Amino acid sequence: QVQLVESGGGLVQPGGSLRLSCATSGSIFSIRTMGWYRQAPGKERELVAIITDGGSTVYADSVKGRFTISQDSAKNTVHLQMNSLKPEDTAVYYCDAWVRRYINTYYHNYRGQGTQVTVSS
């Protein structure tokens, strides 16, 4: 089985920074994309940022210029550097990945358990 484990969440004041990390474990042949979603109380889950195996990135408009996604392909790890945090960034952040476990198999989607990010003074 493939597991995604997030770390780095916590409480931060408005304008502060946090760095989230997502480590993978299990049998992995290749990863097509890794990314971050978030869900705030009473709201739907939304895309924050994704990065492809080729290094292309996509960001939600609300985080452009403030968040940066990066990956360590050798370690199958993804990071999310979050700067200039706002109260509206408060949410549970989930790591997400499309993974091929073995050659000649399909990609399947996996998600972590989530890490809480709270932006408050």
Short mmCIF file of N, CA and C in Angstrom, two decimals:
data_model
loop_
_atom_site.label_atom_id
_atom_site.label_comp_id
_atom_site.label_asym_id
_atom_site.label_seq_id
_atom_site.Cartn_x
_atom_site.Cartn_y
_atom_site.Cartn_z
N GLN A 1 0.85 -1.19 0.00
CA GLN A 1 0.00 0.00 0.00
C GLN A 1 0.89 1.24 0.00
N VAL A 2 0.39 2.30 -0.58
CA VAL A 2 1.09 3.58 -0.61
C VAL A 2 0.54 4.48 0.48
N GLN A 3 1.41 5.12 1.21
CA GLN A 3 1.00 6.05 2.26
C GLN A 3 1.62 7.42 2.01
N LEU A 4 0.84 8.46 2.27
CA LEU A 4 1.31 9.83 2.20
C LEU A 4 1.17 10.41 3.60
N VAL A 5 2.25 10.97 4.12
CA VAL A 5 2.25 11.51 5.47
C VAL A 5 2.67 12.97 5.43
N GLU A 6 1.75 13.85 5.88
CA GLU A 6 2.02 15.28 5.90
C GLU A 6 2.65 15.69 7.23
N SER A 7 3.41 16.75 7.18
CA SER A 7 3.98 17.34 8.39
C SER A 7 4.17 18.83 8.17
N GLY A 8 4.32 19.55 9.28
CA GLY A 8 4.65 20.97 9.18
C GLY A 8 3.51 21.92 9.47
N GLY A 9 2.31 21.40 9.71
CA GLY A 9 1.21 22.30 10.02
C GLY A 9 1.34 22.89 11.41
N GLY A 10 0.45 23.83 11.72
CA GLY A 10 0.49 24.44 13.04
C GLY A 10 -0.23 25.75 13.07
N LEU A 11 0.02 26.50 14.14
CA LEU A 11 -0.59 27.81 14.35
C LEU A 11 0.43 28.89 14.01
N VAL A 12 0.00 29.86 13.23
CA VAL A 12 0.90 30.94 12.83
C VAL A 12 0.11 32.24 12.78
N GLN A 13 0.78 33.34 13.03
CA GLN A 13 0.11 34.64 12.97
C GLN A 13 -0.02 35.10 11.53
N PRO A 14 -1.00 35.95 11.26
CA PRO A 14 -1.13 36.52 9.91
C PRO A 14 0.18 37.16 9.46
N GLY A 15 0.54 36.91 8.21
CA GLY A 15 1.80 37.40 7.67
C GLY A 15 2.96 36.45 7.86
N GLY A 16 2.75 35.41 8.65
CA GLY A 16 3.81 34.45 8.92
C GLY A 16 3.96 33.41 7.82
N SER A 17 4.84 32.45 8.08
CA SER A 17 5.16 31.41 7.10
C SER A 17 5.12 30.03 7.74
N LEU A 18 4.81 29.06 6.92
CA LEU A 18 4.89 27.64 7.29
C LEU A 18 5.38 26.87 6.08
N ARG A 19 6.01 25.74 6.35
CA ARG A 19 6.45 24.85 5.28
C ARG A 19 5.87 23.47 5.53
N LEU A 20 5.02 23.03 4.63
CA LEU A 20 4.44 21.69 4.72
C LEU A 20 5.28 20.72 3.90
N SER A 21 5.36 19.50 4.39
CA SER A 21 6.05 18.44 3.67
C SER A 21 5.17 17.21 3.59
N CYS A 22 5.35 16.45 2.54
CA CYS A 22 4.60 15.21 2.35
C CYS A 22 5.57 14.13 1.91
N ALA A 23 5.68 13.11 2.73
CA ALA A 23 6.56 12.00 2.41
C ALA A 23 5.74 10.79 2.01
N THR A 24 6.24 10.04 1.06
CA THR A 24 5.55 8.84 0.61
C THR A 24 6.28 7.60 1.07
N SER A 25 5.53 6.52 1.19
CA SER A 25 6.12 5.23 1.51
C SER A 25 5.33 4.15 0.80
N GLY A 26 5.95 2.98 0.68
CA GLY A 26 5.30 1.89 -0.01
C GLY A 26 5.95 1.64 -1.36
N SER A 27 5.39 0.71 -2.07
CA SER A 27 5.93 0.35 -3.37
C SER A 27 5.46 1.35 -4.43
N ILE A 28 6.40 2.10 -5.00
CA ILE A 28 6.08 3.13 -5.98
C ILE A 28 6.98 2.99 -7.19
N PHE A 29 6.37 2.86 -8.37
CA PHE A 29 7.16 2.83 -9.60
C PHE A 29 7.36 4.23 -10.14
N SER A 30 6.28 5.00 -10.16
CA SER A 30 6.40 6.38 -10.61
C SER A 30 5.24 7.21 -10.07
N ILE A 31 5.46 8.52 -10.02
CA ILE A 31 4.43 9.46 -9.57
C ILE A 31 4.17 10.46 -10.69
N ARG A 32 2.93 10.61 -11.09
CA ARG A 32 2.59 11.52 -12.17
C ARG A 32 2.47 12.96 -11.66
N THR A 33 1.73 13.15 -10.59
CA THR A 33 1.61 14.47 -9.98
C THR A 33 1.54 14.33 -8.47
N MET A 34 2.00 15.35 -7.79
CA MET A 34 1.81 15.48 -6.35
C MET A 34 1.28 16.87 -6.09
N GLY A 35 0.49 16.99 -5.06
CA GLY A 35 -0.07 18.31 -4.81
C GLY A 35 -0.70 18.44 -3.44
N TRP A 36 -1.28 19.60 -3.25
CA TRP A 36 -1.91 19.95 -1.98
C TRP A 36 -3.32 20.46 -2.24
N TYR A 37 -4.25 19.96 -1.43
CA TYR A 37 -5.61 20.45 -1.39
C TYR A 37 -5.86 20.92 0.04
N ARG A 38 -6.89 21.70 0.21
CA ARG A 38 -7.26 22.12 1.55
C ARG A 38 -8.77 22.16 1.69
N GLN A 39 -9.21 22.03 2.93
CA GLN A 39 -10.64 22.11 3.21
C GLN A 39 -10.83 22.86 4.52
N ALA A 40 -11.55 23.95 4.44
CA ALA A 40 -11.89 24.73 5.61
C ALA A 40 -13.25 24.29 6.12
N PRO A 41 -13.55 24.52 7.40
CA PRO A 41 -14.85 24.12 7.95
C PRO A 41 -16.00 24.72 7.15
N GLY A 42 -16.93 23.87 6.78
CA GLY A 42 -18.12 24.33 6.05
C GLY A 42 -17.89 24.63 4.59
N LYS A 43 -16.68 24.36 4.09
CA LYS A 43 -16.38 24.63 2.70
C LYS A 43 -15.96 23.37 1.97
N GLU A 44 -16.03 23.42 0.65
CA GLU A 44 -15.61 22.28 -0.14
C GLU A 44 -14.09 22.22 -0.23
N ARG A 45 -13.60 21.04 -0.48
CA ARG A 45 -12.17 20.88 -0.69
C ARG A 45 -11.74 21.62 -1.96
N GLU A 46 -10.59 22.28 -1.90
CA GLU A 46 -10.13 23.03 -3.05
C GLU A 46 -8.67 22.76 -3.33
N LEU A 47 -8.31 22.87 -4.58
CA LEU A 47 -6.92 22.72 -4.98
C LEU A 47 -6.11 23.90 -4.49
N VAL A 48 -4.94 23.62 -3.97
CA VAL A 48 -4.00 24.68 -3.58
C VAL A 48 -2.89 24.77 -4.62
N ALA A 49 -2.21 23.65 -4.86
CA ALA A 49 -1.11 23.64 -5.83
C ALA A 49 -0.79 22.21 -6.19
N ILE A 50 -0.36 22.01 -7.43
CA ILE A 50 0.11 20.70 -7.85
C ILE A 50 1.39 20.86 -8.65
N ILE A 51 2.16 19.80 -8.72
CA ILE A 51 3.38 19.78 -9.50
C ILE A 51 3.47 18.44 -10.21
N THR A 52 3.84 18.47 -11.48
CA THR A 52 3.92 17.25 -12.26
C THR A 52 5.33 16.66 -12.19
N ASP A 53 5.45 15.47 -12.71
CA ASP A 53 6.76 14.83 -12.71
C ASP A 53 7.75 15.59 -13.58
N GLY A 54 7.22 16.40 -14.49
CA GLY A 54 8.09 17.23 -15.33
C GLY A 54 8.42 18.57 -14.72
N GLY A 55 7.83 18.86 -13.57
CA GLY A 55 8.13 20.11 -12.88
C GLY A 55 7.15 21.23 -13.16
N SER A 56 6.13 20.99 -13.97
CA SER A 56 5.12 22.02 -14.20
C SER A 56 4.28 22.20 -12.96
N THR A 57 3.85 23.44 -12.73
CA THR A 57 3.08 23.73 -11.52
C THR A 57 1.78 24.44 -11.86
N VAL A 58 0.81 24.25 -10.98
CA VAL A 58 -0.47 24.94 -11.06
C VAL A 58 -0.81 25.42 -9.67
N TYR A 59 -1.26 26.66 -9.56
CA TYR A 59 -1.63 27.22 -8.28
C TYR A 59 -3.05 27.77 -8.32
N ALA A 60 -3.72 27.70 -7.19
CA ALA A 60 -4.98 28.41 -7.05
C ALA A 60 -4.70 29.90 -7.08
N ASP A 61 -5.62 30.67 -7.66
CA ASP A 61 -5.42 32.11 -7.75
C ASP A 61 -5.20 32.74 -6.38
N SER A 62 -5.86 32.19 -5.38
CA SER A 62 -5.81 32.76 -4.04
C SER A 62 -4.44 32.64 -3.38
N VAL A 63 -3.58 31.76 -3.90
CA VAL A 63 -2.27 31.56 -3.27
C VAL A 63 -1.10 31.95 -4.17
N LYS A 64 -1.39 32.33 -5.40
CA LYS A 64 -0.31 32.71 -6.33
C LYS A 64 0.52 33.85 -5.75
N GLY A 65 1.82 33.70 -5.85
CA GLY A 65 2.72 34.72 -5.34
C GLY A 65 3.04 34.58 -3.87
N ARG A 66 2.30 33.73 -3.18
CA ARG A 66 2.53 33.54 -1.73
C ARG A 66 3.01 32.12 -1.42
N PHE A 67 2.50 31.14 -2.15
CA PHE A 67 2.85 29.74 -1.91
C PHE A 67 3.74 29.23 -3.03
N THR A 68 4.65 28.32 -2.67
CA THR A 68 5.51 27.69 -3.66
C THR A 68 5.56 26.19 -3.41
N ILE A 69 5.25 25.43 -4.45
CA ILE A 69 5.32 23.98 -4.35
C ILE A 69 6.63 23.51 -4.97
N SER A 70 7.23 22.51 -4.34
CA SER A 70 8.47 21.95 -4.87
C SER A 70 8.49 20.46 -4.57
N GLN A 71 9.36 19.74 -5.27
CA GLN A 71 9.41 18.30 -5.07
C GLN A 71 10.86 17.82 -5.07
N ASP A 72 11.04 16.72 -4.37
CA ASP A 72 12.30 15.98 -4.39
C ASP A 72 11.98 14.64 -5.03
N SER A 73 12.16 14.56 -6.33
CA SER A 73 11.74 13.38 -7.06
C SER A 73 12.45 12.12 -6.58
N ALA A 74 13.69 12.27 -6.21
CA ALA A 74 14.44 11.10 -5.76
C ALA A 74 13.84 10.50 -4.50
N LYS A 75 13.24 11.35 -3.68
CA LYS A 75 12.67 10.90 -2.42
C LYS A 75 11.15 10.81 -2.47
N ASN A 76 10.56 11.13 -3.63
CA ASN A 76 9.10 11.12 -3.76
C ASN A 76 8.46 11.96 -2.65
N THR A 77 8.99 13.14 -2.49
CA THR A 77 8.53 14.05 -1.44
C THR A 77 8.13 15.37 -2.08
N VAL A 78 7.11 15.99 -1.53
CA VAL A 78 6.67 17.30 -2.01
C VAL A 78 6.57 18.26 -0.84
N HIS A 79 6.88 19.53 -1.11
CA HIS A 79 6.81 20.55 -0.08
C HIS A 79 5.92 21.69 -0.53
N LEU A 80 5.40 22.42 0.44
CA LEU A 80 4.61 23.61 0.15
C LEU A 80 5.09 24.72 1.08
N GLN A 81 5.80 25.68 0.52
CA GLN A 81 6.24 26.84 1.28
C GLN A 81 5.14 27.88 1.23
N MET A 82 4.63 28.25 2.39
CA MET A 82 3.52 29.18 2.49
C MET A 82 3.99 30.45 3.19
N ASN A 83 3.97 31.54 2.48
CA ASN A 83 4.37 32.83 3.02
C ASN A 83 3.19 33.79 3.04
N SER A 84 3.33 34.85 3.79
CA SER A 84 2.28 35.88 3.87
C SER A 84 0.92 35.25 4.14
N LEU A 85 0.88 34.39 5.12
CA LEU A 85 -0.35 33.66 5.40
C LEU A 85 -1.45 34.58 5.90
N LYS A 86 -2.66 34.23 5.52
CA LYS A 86 -3.84 35.00 5.87
C LYS A 86 -4.80 34.13 6.67
N PRO A 87 -5.68 34.73 7.46
CA PRO A 87 -6.66 33.92 8.20
C PRO A 87 -7.48 33.01 7.28
N GLU A 88 -7.74 33.45 6.07
CA GLU A 88 -8.53 32.63 5.15
C GLU A 88 -7.76 31.43 4.62
N ASP A 89 -6.48 31.32 4.93
CA ASP A 89 -5.73 30.13 4.59
C ASP A 89 -5.92 29.00 5.61
N THR A 90 -6.61 29.32 6.68
CA THR A 90 -6.87 28.31 7.71
C THR A 90 -7.68 27.16 7.14
N ALA A 91 -7.17 25.95 7.29
CA ALA A 91 -7.82 24.77 6.74
C ALA A 91 -7.00 23.53 7.10
N VAL A 92 -7.57 22.39 6.82
CA VAL A 92 -6.79 21.15 6.84
C VAL A 92 -6.19 20.97 5.45
N TYR A 93 -4.89 20.78 5.39
CA TYR A 93 -4.19 20.63 4.13
C TYR A 93 -3.87 19.16 3.89
N TYR A 94 -4.24 18.70 2.72
CA TYR A 94 -4.07 17.29 2.37
C TYR A 94 -3.07 17.14 1.22
N CYS A 95 -2.18 16.20 1.38
CA CYS A 95 -1.27 15.84 0.30
C CYS A 95 -1.98 14.86 -0.62
N ASP A 96 -1.74 14.99 -1.90
CA ASP A 96 -2.44 14.16 -2.89
C ASP A 96 -1.43 13.74 -3.96
N ALA A 97 -1.55 12.50 -4.44
CA ALA A 97 -0.62 12.03 -5.46
C ALA A 97 -1.27 11.00 -6.37
N TRP A 98 -0.88 11.05 -7.65
CA TRP A 98 -1.27 10.02 -8.60
C TRP A 98 -0.05 9.14 -8.79
N VAL A 99 -0.22 7.87 -8.39
CA VAL A 99 0.92 6.96 -8.26
C VAL A 99 0.71 5.72 -9.10
N ARG A 100 1.77 5.31 -9.75
CA ARG A 100 1.79 4.02 -10.42
C ARG A 100 2.68 3.12 -9.58
N ARG A 101 2.10 2.05 -9.08
CA ARG A 101 2.85 1.21 -8.15
C ARG A 101 3.80 0.25 -8.85
N TYR A 102 3.40 -0.20 -10.02
CA TYR A 102 4.23 -1.15 -10.77
C TYR A 102 4.17 -0.79 -12.23
N ILE A 103 5.18 -1.23 -12.98
CA ILE A 103 5.21 -0.96 -14.41
C ILE A 103 3.99 -1.62 -15.07
N ASN A 104 3.50 -0.95 -16.11
CA ASN A 104 2.35 -1.45 -16.88
C ASN A 104 1.07 -1.55 -16.06
N THR A 105 0.95 -0.69 -15.05
CA THR A 105 -0.31 -0.58 -14.31
C THR A 105 -0.82 0.85 -14.41
N TYR A 106 -2.04 1.03 -13.98
CA TYR A 106 -2.65 2.36 -14.04
C TYR A 106 -2.20 3.22 -12.85
N TYR A 107 -2.33 4.52 -13.04
CA TYR A 107 -2.12 5.42 -11.91
C TYR A 107 -3.36 5.41 -11.01
N HIS A 108 -3.12 5.44 -9.73
CA HIS A 108 -4.19 5.53 -8.75
C HIS A 108 -3.96 6.75 -7.86
N ASN A 109 -5.05 7.28 -7.33
CA ASN A 109 -4.96 8.47 -6.49
C ASN A 109 -4.85 8.10 -5.03
N TYR A 110 -3.93 8.75 -4.34
CA TYR A 110 -3.75 8.55 -2.90
C TYR A 110 -3.76 9.91 -2.21
N ARG A 111 -4.22 9.90 -0.97
CA ARG A 111 -4.30 11.14 -0.20
C ARG A 111 -3.86 10.89 1.23
N GLY A 112 -3.23 11.89 1.83
CA GLY A 112 -2.81 11.77 3.21
C GLY A 112 -3.94 12.06 4.18
N GLN A 113 -3.62 11.99 5.47
CA GLN A 113 -4.62 12.21 6.51
C GLN A 113 -4.87 13.70 6.77
N GLY A 114 -3.97 14.53 6.32
CA GLY A 114 -4.15 15.96 6.47
C GLY A 114 -3.38 16.53 7.65
N THR A 115 -3.07 17.81 7.54
CA THR A 115 -2.41 18.54 8.63
C THR A 115 -3.10 19.89 8.78
N GLN A 116 -3.35 20.27 10.01
CA GLN A 116 -4.10 21.50 10.28
C GLN A 116 -3.18 22.71 10.18
N VAL A 117 -3.64 23.70 9.46
CA VAL A 117 -2.96 24.99 9.40
C VAL A 117 -3.95 26.04 9.92
N THR A 118 -3.55 26.75 10.95
CA THR A 118 -4.40 27.79 11.53
C THR A 118 -3.64 29.11 11.51
N VAL A 119 -4.26 30.11 10.89
CA VAL A 119 -3.66 31.43 10.82
C VAL A 119 -4.52 32.38 11.65
N SER A 120 -3.96 32.79 12.76
CA SER A 120 -4.73 33.61 13.70
C SER A 120 -3.80 34.40 14.60
N SER A 121 -4.27 35.57 15.00
CA SER A 121 -3.50 36.38 15.93
C SER A 121 -3.96 36.13 17.36
#
